[in-house]
Coordinates of C-alpha atoms in Angstrom, one line a residue:
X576 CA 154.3 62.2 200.3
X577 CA 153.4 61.6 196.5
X578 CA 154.1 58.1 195.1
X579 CA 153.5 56.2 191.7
X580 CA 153.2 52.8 192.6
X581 CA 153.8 49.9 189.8
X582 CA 150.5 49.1 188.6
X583 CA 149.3 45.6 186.3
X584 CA 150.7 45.9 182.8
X585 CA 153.4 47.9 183.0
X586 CA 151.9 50.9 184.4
X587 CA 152.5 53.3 187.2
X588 CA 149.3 55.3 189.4
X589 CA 149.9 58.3 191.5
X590 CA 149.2 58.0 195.4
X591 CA 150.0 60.3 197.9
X592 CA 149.0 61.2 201.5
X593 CA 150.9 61.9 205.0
X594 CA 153.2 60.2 207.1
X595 CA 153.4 61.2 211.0
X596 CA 156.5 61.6 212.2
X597 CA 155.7 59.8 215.8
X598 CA 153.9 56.8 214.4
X599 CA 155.8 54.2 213.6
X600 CA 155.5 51.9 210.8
X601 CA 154.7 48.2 211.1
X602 CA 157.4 45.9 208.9
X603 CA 158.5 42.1 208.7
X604 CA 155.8 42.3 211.4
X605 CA 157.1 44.6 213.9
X606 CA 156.8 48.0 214.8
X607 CA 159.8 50.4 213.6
X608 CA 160.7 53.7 213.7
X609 CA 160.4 56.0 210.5
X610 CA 163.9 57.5 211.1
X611 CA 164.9 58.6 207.3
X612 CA 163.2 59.9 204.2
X613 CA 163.6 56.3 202.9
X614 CA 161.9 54.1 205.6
X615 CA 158.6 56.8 205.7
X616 CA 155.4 55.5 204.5
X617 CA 152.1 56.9 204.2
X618 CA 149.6 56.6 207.6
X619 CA 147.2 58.2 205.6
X620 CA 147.0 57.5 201.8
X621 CA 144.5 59.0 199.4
X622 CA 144.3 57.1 196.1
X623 CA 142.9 58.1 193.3
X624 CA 141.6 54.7 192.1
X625 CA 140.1 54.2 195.4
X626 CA 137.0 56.4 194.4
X627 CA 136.6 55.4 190.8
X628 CA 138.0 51.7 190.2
X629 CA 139.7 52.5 187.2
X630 CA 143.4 54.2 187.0
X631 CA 142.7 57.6 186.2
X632 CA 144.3 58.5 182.7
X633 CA 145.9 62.0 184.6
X634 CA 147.5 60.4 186.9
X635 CA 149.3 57.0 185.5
X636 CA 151.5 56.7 183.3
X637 CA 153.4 53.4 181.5
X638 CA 156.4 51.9 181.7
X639 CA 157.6 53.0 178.1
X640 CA 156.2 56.6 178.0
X641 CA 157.7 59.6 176.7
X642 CA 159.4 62.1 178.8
X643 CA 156.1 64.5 178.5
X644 CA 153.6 61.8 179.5
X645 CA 155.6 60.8 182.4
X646 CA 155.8 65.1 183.4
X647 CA 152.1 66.0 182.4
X648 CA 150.9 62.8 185.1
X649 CA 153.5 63.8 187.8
X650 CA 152.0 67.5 187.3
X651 CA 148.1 66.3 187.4
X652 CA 149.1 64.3 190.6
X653 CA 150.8 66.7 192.3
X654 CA 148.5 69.2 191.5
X655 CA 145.9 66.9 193.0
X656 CA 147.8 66.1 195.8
X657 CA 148.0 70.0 196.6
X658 CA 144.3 70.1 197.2
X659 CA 144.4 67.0 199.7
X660 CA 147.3 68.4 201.6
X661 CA 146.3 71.8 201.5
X662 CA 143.3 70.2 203.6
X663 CA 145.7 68.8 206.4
X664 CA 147.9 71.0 208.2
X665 CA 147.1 70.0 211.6
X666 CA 146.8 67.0 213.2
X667 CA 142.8 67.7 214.2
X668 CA 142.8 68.1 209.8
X669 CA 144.9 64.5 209.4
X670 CA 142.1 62.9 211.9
X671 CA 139.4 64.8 209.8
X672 CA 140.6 63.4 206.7
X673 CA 140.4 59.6 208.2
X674 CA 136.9 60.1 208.8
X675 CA 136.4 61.5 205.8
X676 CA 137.5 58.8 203.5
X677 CA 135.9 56.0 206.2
X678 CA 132.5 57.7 205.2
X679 CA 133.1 58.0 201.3
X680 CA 132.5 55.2 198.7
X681 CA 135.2 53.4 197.9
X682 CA 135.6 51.2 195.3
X683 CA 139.0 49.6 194.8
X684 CA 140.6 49.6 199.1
X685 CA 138.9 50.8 201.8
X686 CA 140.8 52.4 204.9
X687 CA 141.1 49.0 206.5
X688 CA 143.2 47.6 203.8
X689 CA 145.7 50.2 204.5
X690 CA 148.3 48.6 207.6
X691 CA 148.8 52.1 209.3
X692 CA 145.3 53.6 209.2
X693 CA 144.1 52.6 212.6
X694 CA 147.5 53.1 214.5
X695 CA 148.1 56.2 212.8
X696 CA 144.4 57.4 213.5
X697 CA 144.6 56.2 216.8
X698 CA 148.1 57.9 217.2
X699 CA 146.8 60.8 215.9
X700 CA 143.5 61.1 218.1
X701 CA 145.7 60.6 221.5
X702 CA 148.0 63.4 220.4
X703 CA 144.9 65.2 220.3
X704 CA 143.8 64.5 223.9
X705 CA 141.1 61.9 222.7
X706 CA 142.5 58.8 224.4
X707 CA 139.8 56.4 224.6
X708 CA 138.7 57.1 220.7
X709 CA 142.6 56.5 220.0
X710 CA 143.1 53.7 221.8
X711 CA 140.2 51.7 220.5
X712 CA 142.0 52.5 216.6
X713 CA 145.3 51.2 218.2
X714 CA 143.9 48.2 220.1
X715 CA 142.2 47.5 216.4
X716 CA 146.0 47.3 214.9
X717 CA 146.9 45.4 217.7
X718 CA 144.5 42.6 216.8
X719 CA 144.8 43.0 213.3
X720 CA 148.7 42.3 212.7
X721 CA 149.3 40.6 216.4
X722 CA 151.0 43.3 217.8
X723 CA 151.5 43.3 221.5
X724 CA 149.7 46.4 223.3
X725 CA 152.8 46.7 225.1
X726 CA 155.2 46.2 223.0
X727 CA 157.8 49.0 223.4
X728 CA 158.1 51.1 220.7
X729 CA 153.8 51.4 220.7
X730 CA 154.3 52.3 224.4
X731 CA 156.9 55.2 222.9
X732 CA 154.7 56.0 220.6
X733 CA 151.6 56.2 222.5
X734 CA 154.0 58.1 225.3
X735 CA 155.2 60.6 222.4
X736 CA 151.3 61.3 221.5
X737 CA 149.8 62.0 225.0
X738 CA 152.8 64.6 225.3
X739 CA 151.2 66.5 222.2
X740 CA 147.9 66.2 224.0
X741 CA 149.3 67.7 227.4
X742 CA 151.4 70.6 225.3

């Protein structure tokens, strides 16, 4: 997914990053299915900003911009977002990538300020047979947004990633 999210005065900042299609998304403070193109969000989201503090000049763009600003920043990003998803075509790369960006130096949102890092990651680390390491990531969304261990569609969705795991 690529996005350009509105920004303070008037101006618009690439994002981008993955969205797993059996994690479901956490909204008006329950637990959802991402059934269409329109209710996906990211689980994972790399932001530029995140590593420098400032909005990066190739990758932003304001409000009243011409045509070829707005193209040249939607190029930059996507050419940017190319390298990151390059890096993740598995599930074992997605997982990789979490821990990557829990390690580096960030300076605007960590990965805790993000609402599907840890049930994505844990999600994502069940699907890949590591179930205690997963469900330590999940029990951490549980107690961060009050979400009930049990609650059914986490129990789907835990049920959905040990299937992955056992092929």
């Amino acid at each position: 997914m690529l996005k350009f999210q509105a920004m303070k005065g008037a101006t618009f900042s690439a994002c981008w990053g993955v969205s797993i299609d059996f994690v479901p998304i956490l909204t008006g403070g329950s637990l959802r299915w991402k059934r269409t193109a329109k209710s996906a969000n990211f689980d994972l989201c790399v932001d530029p900003i995140d590593s420098s503090g400032e909005i990066p000049s190739w990758c932003s763009f304001r409000n009243n911009d011409r045509a070829h600003r707005v193209e040249h920043a939607a190029l930059a990003a996507f050419n940017a977002a190319q390298l990151d998803w390059s890096r993740m075509t598995s599930l074992r790369d997605i997982v990789e990538s979490f821990e990557r960006l829990s390690k580096a130096e960030i300076r605007r949102f960590s990965l805790e300020n993000h609402v599907q890092t840890d049930l994505a990651w844990g999600l994502a680390l069940v699907a890949l047979g590591e179930t205690d390491e997963g469900q330590s990531h999940i029990d951490a969304f549980c107690a961060s947004f009050a979400v009930a261990r049990d609650a059914a569609v986490l129990t789907k969705a835990k049920s959905e990633a040990a299937a992955i795991a056992a092929g």
